[in-house]
């Protein structure tokens, strides 16, 4: 398997366009010739398949139940991306423990196809699954709008990730803004607070403008970059893909999807060791 770049796309609150970002970033990276695997990691409230109008027969809940292998649930998406669907409205998936999250991640190492990028569309907020998947990823990109609640919850997410998962570096994507200046200003305000109170490093990843074509694409259950490639938001997603493409790939010993697995289990091992010392 070739080296794979693992990116967790997260947000402090729902409704900020996180899944839209994940899907359109995946599509634009695919247009650049990258082999993209998009994992819906909002395990109990899956929406990648809904956004794209897909109706997968199997999903991650069936893998955990032992009814099928992860290869059996892969769904082709637009522009040649591959999607790992999660369950929607399944309470037990929302309540999974760390061991079950780890089982999902370990199953990824069974995939036979080569991928260049794994995008993990996490749930919104600071649940255990969000912490687990972000900790295992190489990059964490936080999506934040100009709403005060979005800014406050993004800060809370970064604080929890830093405290509970030891993550110190975050990419920040500003979404649904009216201009580059507005995007930078919001980032600087968030960065100023983070620098004052947290031991973290924030990097401005770019911005996606407010765009009526994005809403039109959503209503047709298609990615805007697929339906309206010349739209302002599509061009912004293309620029974001160019930026992401320049981020370095993994330097872990395995150099493939197992890097994601290795990150998770090395972190779990460290936690268990620390707990043993305390006892």
Short mmCIF file of C-alpha atoms in Angstrom, two decimals:
data_model
loop_
_atom_site.label_atom_id
_atom_site.label_comp_id
_atom_site.label_asym_id
_atom_site.label_seq_id
_atom_site.Cartn_x
_atom_site.Cartn_y
_atom_site.Cartn_z
CA UNK A 1 0.00 0.00 0.00
CA UNK A 2 1.26 3.49 -0.78
CA UNK A 3 1.68 6.22 1.82
CA UNK A 4 -1.65 7.69 2.89
CA UNK A 5 -2.29 11.14 4.30
CA UNK A 6 -4.93 11.02 7.07
CA UNK A 7 -7.01 14.15 7.71
CA UNK A 8 -9.74 14.44 10.34
CA UNK A 9 -12.33 17.11 9.54
CA UNK A 10 -14.01 18.27 12.75
CA UNK A 11 -16.08 21.08 14.19
CA UNK A 12 -17.08 22.28 17.63
CA UNK A 13 -20.77 22.36 16.71
CA UNK A 14 -23.08 21.06 14.03
CA UNK A 15 -24.41 23.12 11.17
CA UNK A 16 -21.10 24.66 10.10
CA UNK A 17 -20.75 22.67 6.86
CA UNK A 18 -18.19 20.11 8.06
CA UNK A 19 -19.50 17.23 5.94
CA UNK A 20 -19.82 19.53 2.93
CA UNK A 21 -16.16 20.40 3.36
CA UNK A 22 -15.18 16.74 3.67
CA UNK A 23 -17.08 15.70 0.53
CA UNK A 24 -15.96 18.58 -1.66
CA UNK A 25 -12.36 18.39 -0.50
CA UNK A 26 -12.41 14.69 -1.36
CA UNK A 27 -13.79 15.44 -4.84
CA UNK A 28 -11.25 18.15 -5.56
CA UNK A 29 -8.36 16.00 -4.38
CA UNK A 30 -9.63 13.26 -6.69
CA UNK A 31 -9.63 15.75 -9.54
CA UNK A 32 -5.95 16.29 -8.82
CA UNK A 33 -5.40 12.61 -9.43
CA UNK A 34 -5.37 11.51 -5.79
CA UNK A 35 -6.98 8.25 -4.74
CA UNK A 36 -9.31 9.34 -1.95
CA UNK A 37 -11.04 7.31 0.75
CA UNK A 38 -13.75 9.24 2.63
CA UNK A 39 -14.80 7.74 5.95
CA UNK A 40 -18.06 8.85 7.55
CA UNK A 41 -17.05 8.80 11.21
CA UNK A 42 -20.26 10.36 12.52
CA UNK A 43 -21.11 6.80 13.43
CA UNK A 44 -24.69 7.09 14.65
CA UNK A 45 -25.83 10.07 12.57
CA UNK A 46 -24.19 9.41 9.23
CA UNK A 47 -24.79 12.03 6.56
CA UNK A 48 -22.17 11.63 3.81
CA UNK A 49 -24.39 9.12 2.00
CA UNK A 50 -27.45 11.33 2.52
CA UNK A 51 -25.65 14.37 1.17
CA UNK A 52 -24.70 12.46 -1.98
CA UNK A 53 -28.01 10.65 -2.41
CA UNK A 54 -26.44 7.22 -1.87
CA UNK A 55 -28.26 4.22 -0.40
CA UNK A 56 -25.61 1.76 0.72
CA UNK A 57 -26.78 -1.73 1.62
CA UNK A 58 -24.09 -2.18 4.26
CA UNK A 59 -22.33 0.20 6.64
CA UNK A 60 -19.92 0.21 9.59
CA UNK A 61 -22.57 -1.16 11.96
CA UNK A 62 -22.68 -4.37 9.89
CA UNK A 63 -18.88 -4.64 10.03
CA UNK A 64 -18.97 -4.39 13.83
CA UNK A 65 -21.76 -6.99 13.96
CA UNK A 66 -19.60 -9.37 11.94
CA UNK A 67 -22.10 -9.51 9.06
CA UNK A 68 -19.58 -8.39 6.46
CA UNK A 69 -16.01 -7.18 5.96
CA UNK A 70 -15.09 -3.55 5.47
CA UNK A 71 -14.36 -4.24 1.80
CA UNK A 72 -18.04 -5.14 1.38
CA UNK A 73 -19.34 -1.74 2.47
CA UNK A 74 -17.20 0.48 0.24
CA UNK A 75 -19.34 2.70 -1.98
CA UNK A 76 -18.15 4.53 -5.11
CA UNK A 77 -18.72 8.26 -4.99
CA UNK A 78 -18.37 11.17 -7.42
CA UNK A 79 -15.11 11.71 -9.30
CA UNK A 80 -13.94 8.25 -8.31
CA UNK A 81 -13.73 8.75 -4.55
CA UNK A 82 -14.48 5.76 -2.30
CA UNK A 83 -16.80 6.14 0.70
CA UNK A 84 -16.99 4.18 3.95
CA UNK A 85 -20.60 4.73 5.09
CA UNK A 86 -21.69 4.80 8.71
CA UNK A 87 -25.15 4.13 10.16
CA UNK A 88 -27.87 6.74 10.50
CA UNK A 89 -30.23 6.75 13.48
CA UNK A 90 -28.59 3.74 15.14
CA UNK A 91 -28.17 4.56 18.83
CA UNK A 92 -25.69 1.78 19.59
CA UNK A 93 -23.28 3.24 17.03
CA UNK A 94 -23.37 6.60 18.76
CA UNK A 95 -22.59 4.91 22.08
CA UNK A 96 -19.59 2.83 21.04
CA UNK A 97 -16.66 2.49 23.41
CA UNK A 98 -12.96 2.98 22.72
CA UNK A 99 -12.40 -0.71 21.93
CA UNK A 100 -15.11 -0.64 19.28
CA UNK A 101 -13.74 2.58 17.78
CA UNK A 102 -10.37 0.86 17.67
CA UNK A 103 -11.92 -2.17 15.95
CA UNK A 104 -13.25 0.10 13.21
CA UNK A 105 -9.86 1.69 12.71
CA UNK A 106 -8.10 -1.68 12.70
CA UNK A 107 -10.46 -2.92 10.00
CA UNK A 108 -9.09 -0.22 7.69
CA UNK A 109 -5.79 -2.08 7.50
CA UNK A 110 -7.67 -4.90 5.74
CA UNK A 111 -8.33 -2.75 2.69
CA UNK A 112 -6.47 -3.96 -0.35
CA UNK A 113 -6.71 -0.93 -2.62
CA UNK A 114 -4.14 1.86 -2.57
CA UNK A 115 -5.19 5.30 -1.38
CA UNK A 116 -3.31 8.58 -1.22
CA UNK A 117 -5.62 10.37 1.20
CA UNK A 118 -8.01 9.23 3.93
CA UNK A 119 -10.48 11.94 4.96
CA UNK A 120 -12.26 11.23 8.25
CA UNK A 121 -15.50 13.19 8.59
CA UNK A 122 -15.95 13.10 12.37
CA UNK A 123 -19.05 13.88 14.38
CA UNK A 124 -19.46 17.45 15.60
CA UNK A 125 -18.51 18.25 19.18
CA UNK A 126 -16.20 16.58 21.67
CA UNK A 127 -17.50 13.02 22.00
CA UNK A 128 -15.16 10.08 22.62
CA UNK A 129 -15.29 9.07 18.97
CA UNK A 130 -14.17 12.53 17.87
CA UNK A 131 -11.22 12.45 20.25
CA UNK A 132 -10.30 8.93 19.13
CA UNK A 133 -10.36 9.60 15.39
CA UNK A 134 -8.63 12.98 15.67
CA UNK A 135 -5.90 11.50 17.84
CA UNK A 136 -5.27 8.78 15.27
CA UNK A 137 -5.12 11.21 12.33
CA UNK A 138 -2.09 12.98 10.99
CA UNK A 139 -3.87 16.30 10.57
CA UNK A 140 -6.91 17.80 12.31
CA UNK A 141 -8.80 20.45 10.38
CA UNK A 142 -11.33 22.42 12.40
CA UNK A 143 -14.20 23.98 10.42
CA UNK A 144 -15.52 27.20 11.93
CA UNK A 145 -17.97 29.89 10.80
CA UNK A 146 -18.36 33.46 12.03
CA UNK A 147 -21.12 32.61 14.49
CA UNK A 148 -20.09 33.26 18.08
CA UNK A 149 -21.26 29.78 19.08
CA UNK A 150 -19.14 28.24 16.33
CA UNK A 151 -16.07 30.19 17.43
CA UNK A 152 -16.61 29.32 21.09
CA UNK A 153 -17.22 25.64 20.37
CA UNK A 154 -14.20 25.47 18.05
CA UNK A 155 -12.05 26.79 20.89
CA UNK A 156 -13.59 24.21 23.26
CA UNK A 157 -12.87 21.43 20.73
CA UNK A 158 -9.25 22.51 20.36
CA UNK A 159 -8.88 22.71 24.14
CA UNK A 160 -10.24 19.19 24.66
CA UNK A 161 -8.13 17.73 21.82
CA UNK A 162 -5.04 19.32 23.30
CA UNK A 163 -5.81 18.21 26.87
CA UNK A 164 -7.19 14.72 26.24
CA UNK A 165 -5.42 13.67 23.04
CA UNK A 166 -2.18 15.64 23.23
CA UNK A 167 -2.78 17.31 19.84
CA UNK A 168 -0.86 20.57 19.53
CA UNK A 169 -1.20 21.49 15.86
CA UNK A 170 -4.51 22.31 14.17
CA UNK A 171 -5.52 23.50 10.72
CA UNK A 172 -8.40 25.98 10.79
CA UNK A 173 -10.78 26.34 7.83
CA UNK A 174 -13.16 29.28 7.84
CA UNK A 175 -16.49 28.41 6.21
CA UNK A 176 -19.46 30.43 4.97
CA UNK A 177 -17.66 33.79 5.06
CA UNK A 178 -18.02 36.76 2.72
CA UNK A 179 -14.38 37.62 2.04
CA UNK A 180 -10.76 36.68 2.63
CA UNK A 181 -10.41 39.56 5.10
CA UNK A 182 -13.39 38.33 7.12
CA UNK A 183 -11.92 34.82 7.10
CA UNK A 184 -8.50 35.98 8.29
CA UNK A 185 -9.99 38.25 10.93
CA UNK A 186 -12.02 35.40 12.43
CA UNK A 187 -9.00 33.12 12.38
CA UNK A 188 -6.83 35.72 14.10
CA UNK A 189 -9.41 36.20 16.85
CA UNK A 190 -9.55 32.45 17.50
CA UNK A 191 -5.77 32.15 17.31
CA UNK A 192 -5.24 35.02 19.74
CA UNK A 193 -7.36 33.35 22.41
CA UNK A 194 -5.78 29.95 21.77
CA UNK A 195 -2.26 31.35 22.01
CA UNK A 196 -3.11 33.10 25.25
CA UNK A 197 -4.61 30.13 27.08
CA UNK A 198 -3.52 26.92 25.30
CA UNK A 199 -0.29 25.24 24.29
CA UNK A 200 -1.28 24.83 20.65
CA UNK A 201 -0.35 26.01 17.17
CA UNK A 202 -3.13 27.04 14.78
CA UNK A 203 -2.61 27.39 11.04
CA UNK A 204 -4.98 29.13 8.63
CA UNK A 205 -5.95 26.51 6.03
CA UNK A 206 -8.09 28.84 3.92
CA UNK A 207 -11.76 29.69 3.57
CA UNK A 208 -14.92 28.72 1.72
CA UNK A 209 -17.19 31.63 0.75
CA UNK A 210 -20.91 31.82 1.27
CA UNK A 211 -22.34 30.63 -2.03
CA UNK A 212 -25.95 30.08 -3.21
CA UNK A 213 -24.72 27.36 -5.58
CA UNK A 214 -23.61 25.36 -2.57
CA UNK A 215 -27.20 25.37 -1.30
CA UNK A 216 -28.50 24.40 -4.75
CA UNK A 217 -26.07 21.48 -4.90
CA UNK A 218 -27.13 20.32 -1.42
CA UNK A 219 -30.79 20.31 -2.46
CA UNK A 220 -29.88 18.05 -5.40
CA UNK A 221 -27.76 15.79 -3.16
CA UNK A 222 -24.59 16.45 -5.12
CA UNK A 223 -21.21 17.95 -4.35
CA UNK A 224 -21.04 21.56 -5.54
CA UNK A 225 -17.61 20.89 -7.03
CA UNK A 226 -19.21 18.16 -9.14
CA UNK A 227 -22.44 19.94 -10.13
CA UNK A 228 -21.16 23.52 -10.45
CA UNK A 229 -17.38 23.30 -11.01
CA UNK A 230 -17.17 27.01 -11.85
CA UNK A 231 -18.99 28.22 -8.73
CA UNK A 232 -17.14 30.42 -6.28
CA UNK A 233 -17.25 27.77 -3.57
CA UNK A 234 -16.01 25.09 -6.00
CA UNK A 235 -13.00 27.24 -6.85
CA UNK A 236 -12.35 27.71 -3.13
CA UNK A 237 -12.49 23.94 -2.56
CA UNK A 238 -10.06 23.51 -5.44
CA UNK A 239 -7.69 25.95 -3.78
CA UNK A 240 -8.10 24.10 -0.48
CA UNK A 241 -7.23 20.83 -2.22
CA UNK A 242 -4.08 22.45 -3.62
CA UNK A 243 -3.14 23.50 -0.09
CA UNK A 244 -3.86 20.08 1.42
CA UNK A 245 -1.90 18.41 -1.36
CA UNK A 246 1.21 20.23 -0.14
CA UNK A 247 0.90 18.90 3.41
CA UNK A 248 3.48 16.23 4.08
CA UNK A 249 2.47 12.57 4.04
CA UNK A 250 3.01 10.16 6.94
CA UNK A 251 6.45 9.40 8.29
CA UNK A 252 5.30 6.43 10.44
CA UNK A 253 6.96 3.03 10.07
CA UNK A 254 4.13 1.47 8.11
CA UNK A 255 3.59 4.27 5.64
CA UNK A 256 0.00 3.34 4.77
CA UNK A 257 -3.46 3.10 6.35
CA UNK A 258 -1.85 1.15 9.16
CA UNK A 259 -0.29 4.48 10.13
CA UNK A 260 -3.79 5.46 11.26
CA UNK A 261 -4.04 2.23 13.25
CA UNK A 262 -0.56 2.64 14.70
CA UNK A 263 -1.33 6.17 15.90
CA UNK A 264 -4.46 5.02 17.68
CA UNK A 265 -2.98 2.02 19.40
CA UNK A 266 0.24 3.73 20.43
CA UNK A 267 -1.86 6.44 22.08
CA UNK A 268 -4.07 3.86 23.79
CA UNK A 269 -1.01 2.02 25.04
CA UNK A 270 0.43 5.20 26.49
CA UNK A 271 -2.83 5.94 28.28
CA UNK A 272 -2.99 2.46 29.73
CA UNK A 273 0.60 2.69 30.92
CA UNK A 274 -0.10 6.00 32.60
CA UNK A 275 -3.17 4.56 34.26
CA UNK A 276 -1.09 1.65 35.55
CA UNK A 277 1.45 3.97 37.08
CA UNK A 278 -1.27 5.89 38.89
CA UNK A 279 -2.62 2.69 40.37
#
